[in-house]
Each structure stands twice: as structure tokens, then as C-alpha cells.
Coordinates of C-alpha atoms and ligand atoms in Angstrom, one line a residue:
M714 CA 50.0 -95.2 32.8
N715 CA 51.0 -95.0 36.5
A716 CA 51.4 -91.3 36.0
F717 CA 47.6 -91.0 35.8
P718 CA 46.0 -89.4 38.9
F719 CA 43.3 -92.1 39.0
E720 CA 42.4 -95.4 37.3
N721 CA 41.9 -95.1 33.6
K722 CA 38.8 -96.9 32.8
V723 CA 36.5 -97.2 29.7
F724 CA 32.8 -97.4 30.0
D725 CA 32.5 -99.2 26.7
P726 CA 35.2 -101.3 25.1
A727 CA 34.1 -99.7 21.8
E728 CA 36.0 -96.6 22.9
A729 CA 39.3 -98.4 22.3
M730 CA 38.3 -100.1 19.1
P731 CA 41.2 -100.5 16.6
R732 CA 40.9 -97.7 13.9
K733 CA 40.5 -100.2 11.1
E734 CA 37.6 -101.9 12.8
L735 CA 36.1 -98.5 13.6
A736 CA 36.3 -97.4 10.0
A737 CA 34.5 -100.5 8.8
L738 CA 31.7 -99.9 11.4
Q739 CA 31.5 -96.2 10.4
L740 CA 31.1 -97.1 6.8
Q741 CA 28.3 -99.5 7.5
R742 CA 26.6 -97.0 9.8
L743 CA 27.0 -94.2 7.3
R744 CA 25.1 -96.1 4.7
E745 CA 22.3 -96.8 7.3
A746 CA 22.3 -93.1 8.3
V747 CA 21.9 -92.0 4.7
A748 CA 19.0 -94.5 4.2
R749 CA 17.3 -93.1 7.4
A750 CA 17.9 -89.5 6.4
A751 CA 16.2 -90.2 3.0
C752 CA 12.9 -90.4 4.9
V753 CA 13.2 -86.6 5.5
P754 CA 11.9 -84.6 2.5
F755 CA 14.8 -82.1 2.8
Y756 CA 17.4 -84.9 2.5
K757 CA 15.4 -86.8 0.0
K758 CA 15.6 -83.9 -2.3
A759 CA 19.2 -83.0 -1.5
L760 CA 20.4 -86.6 -1.9
A761 CA 18.6 -86.9 -5.2
K762 CA 20.2 -83.6 -6.4
A763 CA 23.7 -84.9 -5.4
K764 CA 22.9 -88.3 -6.9
V765 CA 23.8 -90.2 -3.8
T766 CA 22.0 -93.2 -2.4
A767 CA 22.9 -95.3 0.6
Q768 CA 24.2 -98.1 -1.7
S769 CA 26.4 -95.6 -3.6
I770 CA 28.5 -94.9 -0.5
R771 CA 31.6 -97.0 -1.0
K772 CA 34.2 -95.4 1.3
L773 CA 34.1 -93.1 4.2
E774 CA 35.4 -90.2 2.1
D775 CA 32.1 -90.4 0.2
V776 CA 30.7 -88.4 3.1
R777 CA 31.9 -85.4 1.1
R778 CA 29.3 -86.2 -1.6
L779 CA 26.5 -85.8 1.0
P780 CA 24.6 -82.5 1.4
I781 CA 25.6 -80.1 4.1
T782 CA 23.0 -79.1 6.7
T783 CA 23.0 -75.6 8.3
K784 CA 21.2 -74.1 11.3
A785 CA 19.2 -72.1 8.7
D786 CA 18.0 -75.4 7.1
L787 CA 16.9 -76.7 10.5
R788 CA 15.1 -73.4 11.2
D789 CA 13.3 -73.6 7.8
G790 CA 12.2 -77.0 8.8
Y791 CA 10.6 -75.7 12.1
P792 CA 9.0 -77.3 13.9
L793 CA 9.4 -80.9 12.9
D794 CA 10.2 -81.3 9.2
F795 CA 13.4 -83.1 10.1
L796 CA 11.7 -85.9 11.9
A797 CA 12.6 -89.2 10.3
I798 CA 10.2 -91.4 12.3
P799 CA 6.5 -91.3 13.0
R800 CA 5.6 -88.8 15.6
A801 CA 4.1 -91.5 17.8
Q802 CA 7.5 -93.1 18.2
V803 CA 9.2 -90.0 19.7
A804 CA 10.2 -90.5 23.3
R805 CA 11.5 -87.0 24.1
F806 CA 11.8 -83.5 22.7
H807 CA 14.4 -80.8 23.6
C808 CA 15.4 -77.5 22.1
S809 CA 18.7 -76.1 21.2
S810 CA 19.2 -73.3 23.7
G811 CA 18.8 -70.6 21.0
T812 CA 22.0 -68.7 22.0
T813 CA 21.8 -67.2 18.6
G814 CA 18.1 -67.0 17.7
K815 CA 15.0 -69.0 17.4
P816 CA 15.3 -72.5 19.0
I817 CA 15.2 -75.7 17.1
F818 CA 13.2 -78.8 18.2
V819 CA 15.2 -81.9 18.4
A820 CA 13.7 -85.4 18.9
Y821 CA 14.8 -88.7 20.3
N822 CA 13.2 -92.2 20.2
R823 CA 13.9 -94.8 22.9
H824 CA 17.0 -96.0 21.1
D825 CA 18.4 -92.5 20.8
L826 CA 17.9 -91.8 24.5
N827 CA 19.7 -95.1 25.3
T828 CA 22.6 -94.2 23.1
W829 CA 22.7 -90.7 24.6
A830 CA 23.0 -92.0 28.2
D831 CA 25.7 -94.4 27.1
L832 CA 27.7 -91.6 25.4
C833 CA 27.5 -89.3 28.4
A834 CA 28.5 -92.3 30.6
R835 CA 31.6 -92.6 28.5
F836 CA 33.1 -89.2 29.1
L837 CA 31.9 -89.2 32.7
T838 CA 33.7 -92.5 33.4
A839 CA 36.8 -91.2 31.5
G840 CA 36.8 -88.2 33.9
G841 CA 36.7 -90.2 37.1
L842 CA 32.9 -90.8 37.8
R843 CA 32.3 -94.1 39.5
S844 CA 29.1 -95.7 40.8
E845 CA 29.8 -94.8 44.4
H846 CA 29.9 -91.1 43.7
T847 CA 27.2 -88.4 44.1
V848 CA 26.9 -85.9 41.3
H849 CA 25.6 -82.4 41.9
I850 CA 24.1 -81.2 38.6
A851 CA 23.7 -77.5 38.4
F852 CA 22.8 -77.3 34.7
G853 CA 19.4 -76.0 33.7
Y854 CA 16.9 -78.8 33.5
G855 CA 14.3 -78.3 30.8
L856 CA 14.5 -77.7 27.1
F857 CA 18.3 -77.4 27.4
T858 CA 20.0 -80.8 26.7
G859 CA 22.7 -80.3 29.3
G860 CA 20.6 -81.2 32.4
F861 CA 18.8 -84.3 31.2
G862 CA 21.7 -85.5 29.1
L863 CA 24.2 -85.5 32.0
H864 CA 21.5 -86.7 34.5
Y865 CA 20.9 -90.0 32.6
G866 CA 24.6 -90.4 31.8
C867 CA 25.4 -90.3 35.6
E868 CA 22.6 -92.7 36.3
R869 CA 24.0 -95.0 33.6
V870 CA 27.3 -95.1 35.4
G871 CA 25.4 -96.0 38.5
A872 CA 26.1 -92.8 40.5
A873 CA 23.7 -91.0 42.7
V874 CA 22.4 -87.7 41.2
L875 CA 21.3 -84.5 43.0
P876 CA 19.4 -82.6 40.3
A877 CA 20.1 -79.2 41.8
A878 CA 19.4 -77.3 38.5
S879 CA 20.9 -73.8 38.1
G880 CA 20.3 -70.7 40.0
N881 CA 20.2 -69.7 43.7
T882 CA 23.9 -70.0 44.1
P883 CA 24.2 -69.6 47.9
R884 CA 21.8 -72.6 48.1
Q885 CA 24.1 -74.5 45.7
V886 CA 27.0 -74.0 48.0
M887 CA 24.9 -75.1 51.0
L888 CA 23.9 -78.3 49.2
L889 CA 27.4 -79.0 48.1
K890 CA 28.7 -78.6 51.6
D891 CA 25.9 -80.5 53.4
L892 CA 25.4 -83.4 51.0
G893 CA 29.1 -83.7 50.2
A894 CA 28.8 -84.4 46.5
D895 CA 31.9 -85.8 44.8
V896 CA 31.3 -84.4 41.4
L897 CA 30.0 -81.1 40.0
V898 CA 28.3 -80.7 36.6
C899 CA 27.5 -77.3 35.1
T900 CA 28.9 -74.7 32.7
P901 CA 32.4 -73.5 33.5
S902 CA 31.2 -69.9 34.0
Y903 CA 28.6 -71.1 36.6
A904 CA 31.3 -73.1 38.4
L905 CA 33.3 -69.9 38.7
N906 CA 30.2 -68.2 40.1
I907 CA 29.7 -71.0 42.6
A908 CA 33.4 -70.9 43.6
E909 CA 33.1 -67.1 44.2
V910 CA 30.0 -67.4 46.3
A911 CA 31.6 -70.2 48.3
Q912 CA 34.6 -68.1 49.0
G913 CA 32.4 -65.2 50.0
Q914 CA 30.8 -67.4 52.6
G915 CA 34.1 -68.5 53.9
V916 CA 33.7 -72.0 52.5
K917 CA 37.0 -73.5 51.6
P918 CA 37.7 -76.4 49.2
K919 CA 38.4 -78.6 52.2
D920 CA 34.9 -77.9 53.5
L921 CA 33.6 -79.5 50.3
S922 CA 34.0 -83.1 49.1
L923 CA 34.3 -82.4 45.4
K924 CA 36.8 -84.5 43.5
F925 CA 35.9 -84.0 39.9
A926 CA 33.9 -81.7 37.7
H927 CA 32.5 -82.1 34.2
F928 CA 32.0 -78.7 32.4
G929 CA 30.6 -78.0 29.0
G930 CA 28.1 -75.9 27.1
E931 CA 30.4 -72.9 26.4
P932 CA 34.0 -72.1 25.6
W933 CA 36.5 -71.8 28.4
T934 CA 40.2 -71.7 28.7
E935 CA 43.0 -73.5 30.5
D936 CA 43.5 -70.6 32.9
M937 CA 39.8 -70.7 33.7
R938 CA 40.3 -74.4 34.5
R939 CA 43.1 -73.7 36.9
Q940 CA 41.1 -71.0 38.6
I941 CA 38.0 -73.2 39.1
E942 CA 40.1 -76.1 40.3
A943 CA 41.9 -74.0 42.9
G944 CA 38.6 -72.4 44.0
L945 CA 36.7 -75.6 44.5
G946 CA 39.5 -78.1 45.1
L947 CA 38.7 -80.5 42.2
M948 CA 39.9 -81.8 38.9
A949 CA 37.9 -80.4 36.0
F950 CA 37.1 -82.1 32.7
N951 CA 35.8 -80.6 29.5
N952 CA 33.0 -82.2 27.4
Y953 CA 31.3 -81.1 24.2
G954 CA 28.1 -81.6 22.4
L955 CA 25.2 -79.7 20.7
S956 CA 21.5 -80.3 20.6
E957 CA 21.2 -80.5 16.9
V958 CA 23.5 -83.5 16.9
M959 CA 22.4 -85.1 20.2
G960 CA 23.4 -82.9 23.1
P961 CA 26.4 -83.4 25.5
G962 CA 28.2 -86.7 24.8
V963 CA 29.7 -86.0 21.4
S964 CA 33.1 -85.8 23.0
G965 CA 34.9 -85.5 26.3
E966 CA 38.3 -85.5 27.9
C967 CA 40.0 -88.6 29.3
V968 CA 42.4 -88.7 32.2
A969 CA 45.1 -87.3 30.0
R970 CA 43.1 -84.1 29.5
N971 CA 44.7 -83.3 26.2
G972 CA 41.8 -83.0 23.9
M973 CA 38.3 -84.5 23.9
H974 CA 37.8 -88.0 22.4
I975 CA 35.0 -87.9 19.9
S976 CA 32.7 -91.0 20.0
E977 CA 33.4 -91.7 16.3
D978 CA 31.4 -94.9 16.2
H979 CA 28.3 -92.5 16.6
F980 CA 29.5 -89.3 14.9
L981 CA 31.5 -88.9 11.7
V982 CA 33.6 -85.8 12.1
E983 CA 35.1 -83.5 9.4
C984 CA 37.1 -80.4 10.1
L985 CA 36.6 -78.0 7.2
D986 CA 37.7 -74.6 6.1
P987 CA 34.5 -72.5 6.9
D988 CA 35.0 -70.5 3.7
T989 CA 35.8 -73.2 1.1
L990 CA 34.3 -76.3 2.9
E991 CA 37.5 -78.1 2.0
P992 CA 39.1 -80.3 4.7
V993 CA 41.9 -78.7 6.7
E994 CA 45.1 -80.6 7.6
D995 CA 45.1 -82.4 11.0
G996 CA 46.1 -79.9 13.6
Q997 CA 44.8 -77.0 11.7
R998 CA 41.8 -75.0 12.9
G999 CA 38.6 -75.5 11.1
E1000 CA 34.8 -75.8 11.5
L1001 CA 33.6 -79.1 12.9
V1002 CA 31.0 -80.7 10.6
L1003 CA 29.2 -83.7 12.1
T1004 CA 27.2 -86.5 10.7
T1005 CA 25.1 -88.7 13.1
L1006 CA 25.7 -92.4 12.4
T1007 CA 23.2 -94.0 14.7
K1008 CA 20.5 -91.4 15.5
Q1009 CA 17.1 -92.5 14.4
A1010 CA 14.5 -89.9 15.3
M1011 CA 16.4 -87.0 13.7
P1012 CA 19.4 -88.1 11.7
I1013 CA 21.6 -85.2 10.6
L1014 CA 24.0 -85.2 7.7
R1015 CA 27.1 -83.0 7.7
Y1016 CA 25.9 -80.5 10.2
R1017 CA 27.9 -77.3 10.2
T1018 CA 28.4 -76.7 13.9
R1019 CA 30.0 -73.3 13.5
D1020 CA 32.4 -74.4 16.2
I1021 CA 36.1 -73.9 15.5
A1022 CA 38.6 -76.4 16.8
H1023 CA 41.3 -78.7 15.5
L1024 CA 41.6 -82.5 15.4
D1025 CA 44.4 -84.6 16.8
P1026 CA 44.5 -88.2 15.5
S1027 CA 47.7 -89.2 17.3
P1028 CA 47.4 -92.1 19.8
C1029 CA 46.4 -91.1 23.3
P1030 CA 48.1 -92.7 26.3
C1031 CA 44.6 -93.6 27.7
G1032 CA 44.1 -96.2 24.9
R1033 CA 40.9 -94.7 23.5
T1034 CA 41.1 -94.6 19.8
G1035 CA 38.6 -91.8 19.0
V1036 CA 40.2 -88.8 17.5
R1037 CA 40.7 -85.9 19.9
M1038 CA 39.2 -82.4 19.3
S1039 CA 40.8 -79.4 20.8
R1040 CA 39.0 -76.9 23.0
I1041 CA 36.4 -74.9 21.0
V1042 CA 38.2 -71.6 20.2
G1043 CA 34.8 -70.0 19.4
R1044 CA 31.9 -70.2 17.1
T1045 CA 32.0 -68.7 13.7
D1046 CA 28.9 -66.7 14.7
D1047 CA 30.4 -65.2 17.8
M1048 CA 33.7 -64.4 16.1
L1049 CA 34.1 -60.6 16.0
I1050 CA 35.6 -59.0 13.1
I1051 CA 37.3 -55.9 14.4
R1052 CA 38.8 -53.6 11.9
G1053 CA 39.2 -56.6 9.6
V1054 CA 40.8 -58.9 12.3
N1055 CA 39.1 -62.0 13.5
V1056 CA 38.8 -62.1 17.2
F1057 CA 37.1 -64.7 19.5
P1058 CA 35.9 -63.7 22.9
S1059 CA 37.9 -66.7 24.3
Q1060 CA 41.1 -65.0 23.2
I1061 CA 40.2 -62.0 25.3
E1062 CA 39.5 -64.3 28.2
E1063 CA 42.9 -65.9 27.7
A1064 CA 44.6 -62.5 27.8
L1065 CA 42.8 -61.4 30.9
L1066 CA 43.5 -64.5 32.9
R1067 CA 47.2 -64.0 32.3
V1068 CA 47.2 -60.8 34.2
E1069 CA 47.5 -60.9 37.9
G1070 CA 44.7 -58.8 39.5
A1071 CA 42.1 -59.2 36.7
A1072 CA 39.1 -61.3 37.8
P1073 CA 37.8 -63.8 35.2
H1074 CA 34.6 -61.7 34.8
Y1075 CA 34.5 -59.5 31.7
F1076 CA 32.2 -58.1 29.2
I1077 CA 33.0 -57.1 25.6
E1078 CA 31.2 -54.2 23.9
V1079 CA 31.7 -53.5 20.2
D1080 CA 30.6 -50.4 18.4
R1081 CA 31.3 -48.3 15.4
P1082 CA 30.8 -44.7 16.4
G1083 CA 32.4 -43.3 13.3
K1084 CA 34.1 -45.3 10.6
M1085 CA 36.2 -47.4 12.9
D1086 CA 35.3 -50.4 15.1
E1087 CA 35.8 -49.8 18.7
V1088 CA 36.0 -52.4 21.4
T1089 CA 35.6 -51.8 25.1
V1090 CA 36.5 -54.6 27.4
K1091 CA 35.1 -54.2 30.9
V1092 CA 37.1 -56.2 33.4
E1093 CA 36.5 -56.7 37.1
V1094 CA 39.4 -56.2 39.4
R1095 CA 39.9 -58.8 42.1
A1096 CA 38.8 -57.5 45.5
Q1097 CA 42.3 -57.8 47.0
D1098 CA 43.8 -55.9 44.1
F1099 CA 41.3 -53.1 44.0
S1100 CA 43.0 -49.8 44.9
D1101 CA 42.2 -46.1 45.2
R1102 CA 45.6 -45.4 43.8
M1103 CA 45.1 -44.1 40.3
S1104 CA 48.6 -45.1 39.2
Q1105 CA 48.2 -48.7 40.4
M1106 CA 44.9 -49.1 38.5
E1107 CA 46.4 -47.4 35.4
A1108 CA 49.2 -49.9 35.4
L1109 CA 46.8 -52.8 35.6
R1110 CA 44.8 -51.4 32.8
E1111 CA 47.9 -51.0 30.7
K1112 CA 48.9 -54.6 31.4
I1113 CA 45.6 -56.0 30.3
S1114 CA 45.5 -53.9 27.2
R1115 CA 49.0 -55.1 26.2
E1116 CA 48.1 -58.7 26.8
I1117 CA 45.0 -58.4 24.7
H1118 CA 47.0 -56.8 22.0
S1119 CA 49.7 -59.5 22.1
I1120 CA 47.1 -62.3 21.7
T1121 CA 44.6 -60.6 19.2
T1122 CA 46.8 -57.9 17.6
I1123 CA 44.0 -55.4 18.2
R1124 CA 43.9 -52.4 20.5
V1125 CA 40.9 -52.2 22.8
N1126 CA 39.8 -49.8 25.5
V1127 CA 40.0 -51.5 28.8
E1128 CA 37.7 -50.3 31.5
L1129 CA 38.3 -51.6 35.0
V1130 CA 35.2 -52.1 37.2
E1131 CA 34.8 -52.8 40.8
P1132 CA 34.7 -56.3 42.1
Q1133 CA 31.2 -58.0 41.9
T1134 CA 29.7 -55.5 39.5
L1135 CA 29.3 -57.5 36.3
D1136 CA 26.4 -60.0 35.9
R1137 CA 27.1 -63.5 36.9
S1138 CA 25.9 -66.5 34.8
A1139 CA 23.9 -69.5 35.9
G1140 CA 24.2 -71.1 32.6
K1141 CA 25.9 -70.1 29.4
A1142 CA 27.6 -66.7 30.0
V1143 CA 26.7 -63.8 27.8
R1144 CA 30.0 -62.0 27.2
V1145 CA 29.6 -59.9 24.1
I1146 CA 27.3 -57.1 22.9
D1147 CA 27.8 -55.9 19.4
H1148 CA 26.1 -52.6 18.8
R1149 CA 27.1 -52.7 15.1
K1150 CA 24.5 -55.4 14.5
K1151 CA 21.6 -53.1 15.4
Ligands
LIG2011 P1 22.9 -73.4 21.1 O1 23.7 -73.7 19.9 O2 21.6 -72.7 20.9 O3 23.8 -72.7 22.2 P2 23.2 -75.9 22.5 O4 22.7 -75.8 23.9 O5 23.0 -77.2 21.8 O6 22.5 -74.8 21.7 O7 24.8 -75.6 22.6 C1 25.7 -76.2 21.8 C2 26.9 -75.3 21.6 O8 27.5 -75.0 22.8 C3 28.0 -75.9 20.8 O9 27.7 -75.8 19.4 C4 29.2 -75.1 21.2 O10 29.2 -73.8 20.5 C5 28.9 -74.8 22.7 N1 29.6 -75.8 23.5 C6 29.2 -76.9 24.0 N2 30.1 -77.5 24.7 C7 31.2 -76.8 24.6 C8 32.6 -76.9 25.2 N3 33.0 -77.9 25.9 N4 33.4 -75.9 24.8 C9 33.1 -74.9 24.1 N5 31.8 -74.7 23.6 C10 30.9 -75.7 23.8
LIG2012 ZN1 42.7 -90.3 26.0

């Protein structure tokens, strides 16, 4: 334990509940969740078809008898068919950010908002946040669940919050410098953007007071973590969630930073083969499928997140007993199939960040001009590595191309672009355009 860089503290003792106790609680809550879901016509019908009632749930594995819910089901229920409580009892609405299409309304009652703040407080505490800290939140505030979710989570810990919201990056740097926030909250790509602007202004990590950061909302890699940590002088933690299920707070890293502990007393997790919907072995990649155990306004049964990760049930040195999920490798819907090979944008990022001279700013274009898929990866060259010497740039291009090939097994065209020419993100970065979909 002494090896930890700061005190390992739990927000709620439930995080370290013995597995047996946890399983009993989950079973009881699963029955309650099914009973609540039965108030929603979609589930009423699906449960009747599957011949499942709350009382017929005898063991946790019975979750497999429950109907699956997809994003398309939620879209079909637009705007509020999935509401399980009277409209008058709703305390807040949000929308899923609609990265991949029309948004979906999600609803919370008072009880749900309270749980949500607690669950965000769990991962924030696990990642170093304490009541004496000031948190700079550079997430979009509004329909997106990130801003408000983290905001109330920080307040629940007792910390001070600066609701900076996203955008106007030079101003973010000024606020960070002048107020001396201890903790930064935003998407990892926006953090990179902030680090870059800070550097451009000659602001060094020592000019800031940042100690920790909590990043989520989009996939990122270990190399990206190292770059942001070096750029801003902090320790970065990953957290995961999605609006349909609640928002941020489904899982988050502890001080060991080796996977994100899922709050299993509130979410029942399955990791399934996306094609067969059969469970995969622990440690094998699959699609995360989540059932809310305590949500009241909009309970969701077996939601197909489309997020690909693996689960690690082995004990964690921090003492939390919730299973750990790996980083999200990608979403099934942003997985590119290139000449028959499955490729996630995060694999391309991993390759780029291994090459000295490549900046972590890239954009992937996919097209099929003839019969074959073609991929072009535009990569920014770091200012200090940019050169007028053709041979030098050619060598860099070759290196990147080889690295991408070694990770993805596909050949891509690499196009080097000048520093600061690709769009920067203030929220979730858009990294791919697939012309084949037109
Ligand atoms: P949308 O699905 O429209 O983007 P959300 O804002 O609810 O709406 O985003 C949730 C999604 O964001 C997750 O399903 C996941 O794909 C991604 N995400 C959230 N946190 C992380 C994370 N820490 N790592 C990777 N991806 C994440
Ligand atoms: Zn842990």
C-alpha cells in the first residue's frame, strides 16, 4: 500500500463490499429493477415474451433471460417512451451527445440524481480528489451529461468547483494559472489542446497548481496519458460512463490505475461477444452490456453499449471489490472495416504516439475509390521536428506507416501535415471521416 502515490481512500464503504455480499445485493436489486422496468410498455411486452417476471429471477445469471436493449430501441421510444415514473416526478433531463445520430432523452428523479453524484464522488475520491481541492471543469455544460455529472460529484466530495465549461482555450489556461485549480476535468483530447495552448503561451507545469485530472467521454491511450501528464504536470485518471445508463460514474480508476472499477452495486455488467451475444471469458474483449440496478426514472435492462473492453475480476491492491474494466478499445460503431480487417481509431493513435516526431493530432479518412478500401491518416508533425528536408520527412512518414501496419496489419497512406493545422477539439474529438458511408 505504501507504494501508492497518495492516500487510498474510499468514498463509500460499499466499494469494498465482499463479493458474496455484493452478489446478494445485486440479485435483490435486479428483481427490483425488473419490476420497475415492467412499467415501461417496451419492457412489459419484451418481458412477457421472454416469460420473465421479477419473482422468476432466482440467480444473477438469470440476467441472460432478460431482453436486450439497443440504441435503436431507445430511438424508437423517442422522446419519452422509456420513462418509468410519472413525468411530474422527473427532476432533470439530459441527452446523449448524439455522437452517432439523433440524441436520446434521459431522465432522472431526485433519487437518481443523488445516486449519480455519489457514484461520481466515488471515482473522484479514488483518483485523489479531496474536499480542500478546487476543480476546474472544462466539460461542456448542458445536455451532455459530463459537465453536470462531474460538477455535482465534485461538490459531493466537498471540493470547490470552477464551472469553466469548454471552449476559449487561452482563457482556460489563464483561469488555471490565476485560480490555481488542483484538479482538471475534461475530455482527454481537450486536455491535450489545453496543454498545447499553455505551452504556446510559455506556461510551464510549474506555473500551474494541477495535481490530478479526471478524463472521460472518449477513448484515449496510455501514451496520450503520458503526454498530457508531462504537458500539464499532473496525474491523470480515466473514468467511464454513458448517458443511456446514467452518465459518468459507471466506472473509474483507483490509485493503482490498472482498469476502472465498475460500481457493480448499481450496474450489472456483462461482457458479450457482439456477434453471438454469448459471454466471453474474463480477460477477453467483448461488448459491455449494462443493466441499471437502482435507476428509477429510466431503468435500462441489458443495454448494448457498443463499447469494446475486457473485464478483470482479479483482486485490486486498493481493496475495492468492483470488477475492473479495461480502457475502451473503441465502439462497435466506430470500428472501421478496412479490406476485411477490423481497425479501431484508437489503434492508429497508439501507433502514432509510439513514433518520435508525430504529434498526437491526427485525422483518418476512409474511402473506396475503386474496389479497394483506402485509408489516409493525416498526422501533424511536432513543431521541433518539422523540417524542410524531404528525406527526413519521408523517413518519419515511413516510420509511422510501419508502426500502424504492425499494430493493425493494414497499410495506410500517411500524410504529414504542418504543426497546428488539424482541428482541435473542445469536447469529444472527431477523428474519422468515412466517405464509403455516403
Ligand atoms: P454518445 O453515445 O452520444 O457519445 P455519451 O455522451 O453518453 O453519448 O457518451 C458515452 C460514450 O462515450 C460511451 O458509450 C463511450 O463510447 C464513450 N466514453 C465515455 N467515457 C469513456 C472513456 N473513459 N473511454 C473511452 N470511451 C468513453
Ligand atoms: Zn483498485
